[in-house]
Tab-separated table of C-alpha atoms in Angstrom:
chain	number	residue	atom	x	y	z
A	1175	MET	CA	113.232	-57.991	-114.569
A	1176	PHE	CA	113.907	-61.024	-116.705
A	1177	LEU	CA	115.384	-60.649	-120.191
A	1178	SER	CA	114.977	-63.427	-122.697
A	1179	CYS	CA	116.529	-63.128	-126.142
A	1180	PHE	CA	115.544	-65.676	-128.754
A	1181	SER	CA	118.507	-64.511	-130.829
A	1182	THR	CA	121.793	-63.232	-129.391
A	1183	ASP	CA	123.445	-62.127	-132.657
A	1184	LYS	CA	124.839	-58.630	-132.039
A	1185	LEU	CA	122.452	-58.137	-129.128
A	1186	TRP	CA	124.943	-56.117	-127.124
A	1187	ASP	CA	125.712	-53.990	-130.170
A	1188	LEU	CA	122.010	-53.206	-130.450
A	1189	ALA	CA	121.789	-52.393	-126.760
A	1190	ALA	CA	124.824	-50.112	-126.951
A	1191	ALA	CA	123.373	-48.378	-130.006
A	1192	GLU	CA	120.062	-47.798	-128.261
A	1193	VAL	CA	121.792	-46.231	-125.240
A	1194	HIS	CA	123.818	-44.025	-127.555
A	1195	ASN	CA	120.716	-42.941	-129.437
A	1196	ARG	CA	118.965	-42.000	-126.192
A	1197	GLU	CA	121.941	-39.879	-125.188
A	1198	VAL	CA	121.889	-37.956	-128.491
A	1199	GLY	CA	118.113	-37.900	-128.858
A	1200	GLY	CA	118.123	-34.275	-130.042
A	1201	ARG	CA	120.531	-34.770	-132.963
A	1202	ASP	CA	119.278	-34.574	-136.533
A	1203	ASP	CA	120.760	-37.959	-137.463
A	1204	ALA	CA	118.786	-39.735	-134.762
A	1205	GLY	CA	115.355	-41.164	-135.338
A	1206	VAL	CA	112.143	-39.729	-133.926
A	1207	GLY	CA	112.160	-39.826	-130.144
A	1208	GLY	CA	115.854	-40.664	-129.932
A	1209	GLU	CA	115.724	-44.099	-131.610
A	1210	ALA	CA	117.768	-44.776	-134.720
A	1211	VAL	CA	116.105	-44.564	-138.109
A	1212	GLY	CA	114.454	-47.879	-138.934
A	1213	GLU	CA	113.913	-48.870	-135.300
A	1214	ARG	CA	110.509	-49.454	-133.742
A	1215	THR	CA	109.285	-50.753	-130.402
A	1216	ILE	CA	106.371	-53.143	-129.886
A	1217	PHE	CA	104.927	-53.891	-126.475
A	1218	LEU	CA	102.988	-57.164	-126.332
A	1219	MET	CA	100.583	-57.766	-123.431
A	1220	GLY	CA	97.359	-59.651	-122.816
A	1221	SER	CA	95.493	-62.513	-121.167
A	1222	LYS	CA	97.479	-64.884	-118.999
A	1223	THR	CA	98.240	-68.064	-121.011
A	1224	GLY	CA	96.578	-66.374	-123.968
A	1225	GLY	CA	99.236	-67.486	-126.446
A	1226	LYS	CA	101.278	-64.282	-126.727
A	1227	THR	CA	104.638	-66.022	-127.027
A	1228	SER	CA	103.362	-68.535	-129.588
A	1229	ILE	CA	101.965	-65.712	-131.729
A	1230	LEU	CA	105.198	-63.743	-131.467
A	1231	LEU	CA	107.336	-66.720	-132.467
A	1232	ARG	CA	105.157	-67.389	-135.512
A	1233	CYS	CA	105.280	-63.734	-136.546
A	1234	LEU	CA	109.085	-63.882	-136.375
A	1235	ASP	CA	109.225	-67.222	-138.242
A	1236	ARG	CA	111.043	-68.863	-135.348
A	1237	ASP	CA	110.565	-72.596	-135.147
A	1238	GLU	CA	110.969	-73.233	-131.445
A	1239	PRO	CA	108.661	-74.253	-128.596
A	1240	ALA	CA	106.999	-71.461	-126.644
A	1241	LYS	CA	107.937	-71.188	-122.974
A	1242	PRO	CA	106.029	-69.413	-120.188
A	1243	THR	CA	106.926	-65.734	-120.093
A	1244	LEU	CA	108.872	-64.764	-116.980
A	1245	ALA	CA	107.575	-61.331	-115.980
A	1246	LEU	CA	108.907	-59.193	-118.855
A	1247	GLU	CA	110.943	-60.576	-121.742
A	1248	TYR	CA	112.796	-58.900	-124.574
A	1249	THR	CA	113.720	-60.039	-128.049
A	1250	PHE	CA	114.074	-58.317	-131.388
A	1251	GLY	CA	113.302	-58.828	-135.034
A	1252	ARG	CA	115.159	-57.598	-138.119
A	1253	ARG	CA	114.160	-57.097	-141.714
A	1254	ALA	CA	116.436	-56.353	-144.650
A	1255	THR	CA	115.302	-53.334	-146.683
A	1256	GLY	CA	117.696	-53.796	-149.589
A	1257	HIS	CA	121.185	-54.810	-150.671
A	1258	ASN	CA	123.943	-53.284	-148.524
A	1259	THR	CA	121.436	-51.196	-146.550
A	1260	PRO	CA	120.856	-51.197	-142.784
A	1261	LYS	CA	118.203	-53.592	-141.543
A	1262	ASP	CA	115.003	-52.387	-139.907
A	1263	ILE	CA	114.925	-53.402	-136.257
A	1264	ALA	CA	111.913	-54.037	-134.047
A	1265	HIS	CA	112.457	-54.070	-130.286
A	1266	LEU	CA	109.902	-56.522	-128.892
A	1267	TRP	CA	108.808	-56.590	-125.261
A	1268	GLU	CA	106.388	-59.197	-123.922
A	1269	LEU	CA	104.615	-58.886	-120.577
A	1270	GLY	CA	103.730	-62.123	-118.798
A	1271	GLY	CA	101.354	-62.837	-115.935
A	1272	GLY	CA	98.256	-61.234	-117.428
A	1273	THR	CA	97.230	-58.235	-115.321
A	1274	SER	CA	99.235	-59.179	-112.211
A	1275	LEU	CA	102.454	-57.552	-113.469
A	1276	SER	CA	100.958	-54.514	-115.208
A	1277	ASP	CA	103.298	-52.233	-113.208
A	1278	LEU	CA	106.118	-53.393	-115.496
A	1279	VAL	CA	104.719	-51.390	-118.427
A	1280	GLN	CA	107.055	-48.599	-117.312
A	1281	ILE	CA	110.079	-50.526	-118.599
A	1282	PRO	CA	109.294	-50.705	-122.353
A	1283	ILE	CA	107.185	-47.523	-122.394
A	1284	THR	CA	109.681	-44.700	-121.980
A	1285	ALA	CA	110.076	-41.131	-123.144
A	1286	ALA	CA	112.660	-42.405	-125.642
A	1287	SER	CA	110.460	-45.138	-127.137
A	1288	ILE	CA	106.954	-43.663	-127.364
A	1289	ARG	CA	107.418	-41.986	-130.759
A	1290	SER	CA	108.055	-45.368	-132.395
A	1291	LEU	CA	105.929	-47.419	-130.007
A	1292	SER	CA	103.026	-49.711	-130.900
A	1293	VAL	CA	100.990	-51.899	-128.546
A	1294	ILE	CA	99.601	-55.373	-129.225
A	1295	LEU	CA	96.884	-56.648	-126.888
A	1296	VAL	CA	96.250	-60.414	-127.030
A	1297	LEU	CA	92.883	-61.520	-125.613
A	1298	ASP	CA	91.949	-65.168	-125.035
A	1299	LEU	CA	88.660	-65.694	-126.897
A	1300	SER	CA	88.132	-69.035	-125.171
A	1301	ALA	CA	87.867	-67.344	-121.745
A	1302	PRO	CA	85.196	-64.660	-122.254
A	1303	SER	CA	84.516	-64.141	-118.530
A	1304	ALA	CA	88.051	-62.818	-117.991
A	1305	LEU	CA	88.271	-60.940	-121.287
A	1306	TRP	CA	86.906	-57.504	-120.368
A	1307	ALA	CA	88.816	-57.236	-117.086
A	1308	SER	CA	92.124	-58.163	-118.752
A	1309	MET	CA	91.499	-55.758	-121.615
A	1310	GLU	CA	90.474	-52.834	-119.426
A	1311	THR	CA	93.235	-53.223	-116.833
A	1312	LEU	CA	96.062	-53.566	-119.355
A	1313	LEU	CA	94.881	-50.807	-121.705
A	1314	GLN	CA	94.467	-48.389	-118.805
A	1315	ALA	CA	97.937	-49.211	-117.461
A	1316	ALA	CA	99.596	-48.824	-120.862
A	1317	GLN	CA	97.742	-45.627	-121.752
A	1318	ALA	CA	98.468	-44.018	-118.395
A	1319	HIS	CA	102.174	-44.679	-118.752
A	1320	VAL	CA	102.305	-43.517	-122.382
A	1321	GLU	CA	100.771	-40.235	-121.273
A	1322	ARG	CA	103.150	-40.044	-118.303
A	1323	ALA	CA	106.169	-40.725	-120.517
A	1324	ALA	CA	104.957	-38.150	-123.048
A	1325	SER	CA	104.578	-35.560	-120.314
A	1326	HIS	CA	108.072	-36.335	-119.028
A	1327	LYS	CA	109.506	-36.062	-122.546
A	1328	SER	CA	107.796	-32.728	-123.097
A	1329	ARG	CA	109.144	-31.281	-119.840
A	1330	ALA	CA	112.659	-32.662	-120.335
A	1331	GLY	CA	112.971	-31.853	-124.036
A	1332	GLY	CA	111.670	-28.318	-124.235
A	1333	LYS	CA	113.141	-26.343	-127.129
A	1334	GLN	CA	116.226	-28.565	-127.258
A	1335	SER	CA	114.391	-31.491	-128.861
A	1336	ALA	CA	114.685	-31.539	-132.643
A	1337	SER	CA	111.604	-33.728	-132.969
A	1338	GLY	CA	109.499	-31.647	-130.578
A	1339	PRO	CA	107.212	-32.962	-127.842
A	1340	PHE	CA	105.318	-36.184	-128.299
A	1341	ALA	CA	101.850	-35.752	-129.814
A	1342	ALA	CA	99.098	-38.341	-129.601
A	1343	ARG	CA	97.857	-39.953	-132.799
A	1344	VAL	CA	96.136	-37.661	-135.262
A	1345	LEU	CA	93.488	-39.510	-137.263
A	1346	PRO	CA	92.627	-38.685	-140.882
A	1347	LYS	CA	89.707	-36.306	-141.288
A	1348	ASP	CA	87.682	-39.026	-143.005
A	1349	PHE	CA	88.201	-41.564	-140.175
A	1350	PRO	CA	84.733	-42.982	-139.315
A	1351	ASP	CA	83.162	-41.493	-136.168
A	1352	ARG	CA	86.258	-39.342	-135.665
A	1353	GLU	CA	84.488	-37.010	-133.225
A	1354	LEU	CA	82.938	-39.816	-131.170
A	1355	ILE	CA	85.907	-42.043	-130.405
A	1356	SER	CA	88.889	-41.894	-128.045
A	1357	PRO	CA	91.972	-43.054	-129.985
A	1358	PHE	CA	94.650	-44.942	-128.104
A	1359	PRO	CA	97.685	-42.595	-127.984
A	1360	VAL	CA	99.889	-44.989	-130.001
A	1361	PRO	CA	98.996	-47.559	-132.713
A	1362	LEU	CA	97.087	-50.457	-131.155
A	1363	LEU	CA	96.426	-53.967	-132.473
A	1364	ILE	CA	93.960	-56.234	-130.669
A	1365	ILE	CA	94.415	-59.963	-131.375
A	1366	GLY	CA	91.697	-62.399	-130.341
A	1367	SER	CA	93.644	-65.618	-129.775
A	1368	LYS	CA	92.568	-69.281	-129.714
A	1369	TYR	CA	89.955	-68.824	-132.415
A	1370	ASP	CA	89.831	-72.611	-132.848
A	1371	LEU	CA	88.448	-72.931	-129.292
A	1372	PHE	CA	86.269	-69.851	-129.703
A	1373	GLN	CA	84.355	-71.628	-132.468
A	1374	GLU	CA	83.119	-74.157	-129.910
A	1375	LEU	CA	81.093	-71.476	-128.082
A	1376	ALA	CA	77.384	-71.034	-128.790
A	1377	SER	CA	76.575	-68.829	-131.776
A	1378	ASP	CA	74.807	-66.130	-129.737
A	1379	LYS	CA	77.783	-65.846	-127.362
A	1380	ARG	CA	80.226	-65.562	-130.245
A	1381	LYS	CA	78.170	-62.678	-131.650
A	1382	VAL	CA	78.298	-60.831	-128.330
A	1383	ILE	CA	82.084	-61.163	-128.129
A	1384	CYS	CA	82.540	-60.122	-131.751
A	1385	LYS	CA	80.342	-57.020	-131.473
A	1386	THR	CA	81.941	-56.013	-128.186
A	1387	LEU	CA	85.509	-56.300	-129.480
A	1388	ARG	CA	84.556	-54.470	-132.652
A	1389	PHE	CA	83.200	-51.611	-130.531
A	1390	VAL	CA	86.293	-51.487	-128.292
A	1391	ALA	CA	88.683	-51.619	-131.245
A	1392	HIS	CA	86.858	-48.896	-133.161
A	1393	TYR	CA	86.468	-46.746	-130.048
A	1394	HIS	CA	90.271	-46.806	-129.618
A	1395	ALA	CA	90.992	-46.527	-133.379
A	1396	ALA	CA	92.669	-49.932	-133.182
A	1397	SER	CA	93.005	-52.805	-135.620
A	1398	LEU	CA	91.320	-56.105	-134.717
A	1399	ILE	CA	92.063	-59.636	-135.874
A	1400	PHE	CA	91.087	-63.102	-134.653
A	1401	SER	CA	93.875	-65.659	-134.766
A	1402	SER	CA	94.930	-69.208	-133.954
A	1403	ILE	CA	98.358	-70.757	-134.247
A	1404	LYS	CA	96.587	-73.927	-135.422
A	1405	LEU	CA	95.125	-72.219	-138.497
A	1406	GLU	CA	97.805	-71.215	-141.006
A	1407	SER	CA	95.564	-68.808	-142.904
A	1408	LEU	CA	95.009	-66.785	-139.723
A	1409	VAL	CA	98.689	-66.958	-138.790
A	1410	SER	CA	99.516	-65.414	-142.171
A	1411	LYS	CA	97.029	-62.584	-141.675
A	1412	THR	CA	98.302	-61.976	-138.149
A	1413	LYS	CA	101.888	-61.779	-139.425
A	1414	SER	CA	100.872	-59.089	-141.904
A	1415	PHE	CA	99.340	-56.945	-139.139
A	1416	PHE	CA	102.440	-57.512	-136.997
A	1417	SER	CA	104.770	-56.570	-139.867
A	1418	ARG	CA	102.808	-53.366	-140.346
A	1419	LEU	CA	103.646	-52.276	-136.817
A	1420	ALA	CA	107.186	-53.673	-136.715
A	1421	PHE	CA	108.437	-52.794	-140.190
A	1422	ASN	CA	105.786	-50.556	-141.790
A	1423	VAL	CA	104.822	-53.237	-144.325
A	1424	ASP	CA	101.497	-52.853	-146.151
A	1425	VAL	CA	98.784	-54.823	-144.344
A	1426	GLY	CA	96.631	-55.420	-147.423
A	1427	LYS	CA	92.944	-54.659	-147.922
A	1428	THR	CA	91.249	-57.755	-146.479
A	1429	VAL	CA	88.305	-56.883	-144.226
A	1430	SER	CA	85.969	-59.356	-142.513
A	1431	CYS	CA	83.254	-58.172	-140.087
A	1432	ASP	CA	81.133	-61.339	-140.221
A	1433	SER	CA	80.797	-62.880	-136.739
A	1434	SER	CA	80.533	-66.343	-138.303
A	1435	LYS	CA	84.075	-65.909	-139.630
A	1436	PRO	CA	87.372	-64.700	-138.116
A	1437	LEU	CA	87.288	-60.917	-137.719
A	1438	ILE	CA	89.900	-59.022	-139.732
A	1439	ILE	CA	89.365	-55.283	-139.383
A	1440	PRO	CA	92.148	-52.722	-139.946
A	1441	ALA	CA	91.805	-49.459	-138.044
A	1442	GLY	CA	89.302	-47.193	-139.775
A	1443	ALA	CA	87.528	-50.007	-141.634
A	1444	ASP	CA	84.613	-50.216	-139.173
A	1445	SER	CA	82.017	-47.780	-137.839
A	1446	PHE	CA	79.463	-47.534	-135.064
A	1447	SER	CA	76.635	-47.734	-137.580
A	1448	GLN	CA	77.957	-51.061	-138.887
A	1449	ILE	CA	78.581	-52.410	-135.374
A	1450	GLY	CA	75.116	-51.492	-134.130
A	1451	SER	CA	73.885	-51.275	-130.543
A	1452	PRO	CA	74.961	-53.543	-127.663
A	1453	PRO	CA	73.427	-57.038	-127.726
A	1454	THR	CA	70.587	-56.556	-125.224
A	1455	THR	CA	68.504	-59.691	-125.710
A	1456	ASP	CA	67.894	-60.244	-121.998
A	1457	VAL	CA	69.216	-56.965	-120.645
A	1458	ASP	CA	67.257	-53.786	-119.864
A	1459	ILE	CA	69.632	-50.982	-120.867
A	1460	THR	CA	67.758	-48.377	-118.816
A	1461	SER	CA	68.532	-50.313	-115.631
A	1462	LEU	CA	72.302	-50.277	-116.171
A	1463	HIS	CA	72.975	-46.572	-115.387
A	1464	ALA	CA	75.971	-46.356	-117.710
A	1465	LYS	CA	78.163	-43.237	-117.652
A	1466	ASN	CA	79.155	-43.366	-121.326
A	1467	PRO	CA	78.895	-45.691	-124.381
A	1468	LYS	CA	81.949	-47.724	-123.391
A	1469	ASP	CA	80.597	-48.202	-119.876
A	1470	LEU	CA	77.274	-49.330	-121.357
A	1471	TRP	CA	78.992	-51.984	-123.506
A	1472	LYS	CA	80.945	-53.139	-120.445
A	1473	LYS	CA	77.810	-53.534	-118.318
A	1474	VAL	CA	75.968	-55.418	-121.067
A	1475	TYR	CA	78.951	-57.677	-121.693
A	1476	GLU	CA	79.393	-58.477	-118.006
A	1477	ARG	CA	75.704	-59.280	-117.668
A	1478	ILE	CA	76.154	-61.958	-120.323
A	1479	PHE	CA	79.635	-63.028	-119.193
A	1480	PRO	CA	79.864	-62.392	-115.423
A	1481	PRO	CA	83.449	-61.636	-114.355
A	1482	GLU	CA	85.401	-64.365	-112.631
A	1483	ASN	CA	85.452	-64.380	-108.829
A	1484	THR	CA	88.473	-62.217	-108.063
A	1485	SER	CA	88.544	-63.389	-104.445
A	1486	GLU	CA	89.376	-66.891	-105.652
A	1487	LYS	CA	91.965	-65.677	-108.160
A	1488	LYS	CA	93.656	-62.916	-106.232
A	1489	GLU	CA	96.566	-61.447	-108.144
A	1490	VAL	CA	99.958	-62.495	-106.840
A	1491	LYS	CA	102.336	-59.558	-106.450
A	1492	ASP	CA	105.188	-61.683	-105.110
A	1493	PRO	CA	106.628	-63.714	-108.054
A	1494	THR	CA	108.047	-66.298	-105.616
A	1495	LYS	CA	104.474	-67.256	-104.709
A	1496	ASP	CA	103.118	-67.251	-108.255
A	1497	PRO	CA	102.341	-70.825	-109.439
A	1498	GLN	CA	103.474	-69.796	-112.920
A	1499	TYR	CA	107.090	-69.745	-111.726
A	1500	VAL	CA	107.211	-73.038	-109.797
A	1501	GLU	CA	110.721	-74.529	-109.401
A	1502	PRO	CA	110.484	-77.615	-107.096
A	1503	GLN	CA	114.128	-77.744	-105.973
A	1504	ILE	CA	114.463	-74.017	-105.463
A	1505	ASP	CA	111.065	-73.776	-103.779
A	1506	ALA	CA	111.983	-76.615	-101.367
A	1507	MET	CA	115.214	-74.855	-100.445
A	1508	ARG	CA	113.349	-71.561	-100.037
A	1509	ALA	CA	110.795	-73.243	-97.738
A	1510	GLN	CA	113.622	-74.652	-95.628
A	1511	LYS	CA	115.260	-71.236	-95.335
A	1512	ASP	CA	111.913	-69.633	-94.452
A	1513	GLN	CA	111.468	-72.195	-91.680
A	1514	GLU	CA	114.995	-71.528	-90.372
A	1515	LEU	CA	114.259	-67.804	-90.413
A	1516	GLU	CA	111.069	-68.260	-88.391
A	1517	GLU	CA	112.954	-70.348	-85.785
A	1518	TYR	CA	115.647	-67.683	-85.610
A	1519	LYS	CA	112.999	-64.994	-85.057
A	1520	LYS	CA	111.423	-67.014	-82.231
A	1521	ASN	CA	114.794	-67.599	-80.547
A	1522	ALA	CA	115.733	-63.959	-80.972
A	1523	ALA	CA	112.422	-62.900	-79.448
A	1524	LYS	CA	113.016	-65.155	-76.427
A	1525	SER	CA	116.522	-63.783	-76.005
A	1526	TRP	CA	115.226	-60.219	-76.189
A	1527	LYS	CA	112.545	-60.920	-73.595
A	1528	GLY	CA	115.213	-62.466	-71.356
A	1529	LEU	CA	117.354	-59.336	-71.646
A	1530	GLN	CA	114.401	-57.148	-70.758
A	1531	LEU	CA	113.637	-59.223	-67.620
A	1532	ASP	CA	117.296	-59.154	-66.497
A	1533	SER	CA	117.430	-55.402	-66.893
């Protein structure tokens, strides 16, 4: 695991405090789930090279160049709540590598963090063919581990936990389509990145992407916003959604569902009736054999945007072979050592064969 901290001020104090809070998770003076009052955790994941780090830096008002994320990186944000009062703290984890490192979700998603956990999914709007696969793989991985961590917390806590077992989100009774959706177990924000490039796509394709993401967001009771670090107005809106998750700041009442404009849709501000049916201009729905509404939207979407050839872009499980982490000098030395190892194996094999013949 790689840890990257954009600010080191009191970092070890924060780490020590978090460990302490986990140890005394059942005490009344601890926050929900064992984290201190005023602390939240945000897990950021999404499309490879989708702009996650750039978005995070802008949300934290940090004027520094974005660097490629190395596996899983950690930083934190703080917000003053008043004079001489403790600052709210947001623990921020960012997963790199797109879907190839989805196993690392187990690090930020723990039994101690899930009660204050939120997830941000960043999807590259300029690469629609890879969009659904990235979204589905990452959401499934995160949801599975949230449920696993919740189950572990429930078994370990029992009657000793002051906060009780973790419970999935409970939506308001007036939440649109409440009986028809499957809410993500923790607050979820979907950010469509690179909106400036997205605008270059044909109008009919933009409408398909917009309707599909609206459906997915509403189905999971998630918020949805389109963003671009090159458009300050969208950066400002994105920061407000981020601050809502990180520091419980009011997100405002702006709503935009027009596909000709950037989508800005807080959770609960959309509905299936407003979204309409899947865009089936050249697709016969009856021939798709979908298992459920979400599967139907997936099949329609992938008919219009065929998935990328996975055989050509096979996921790299070994980070040393991932082109994202190229280091010429280190790689040259590694290649030399690999060659020496192969020669050693050959010589050892010959020696072993010689011993067998002598015996």
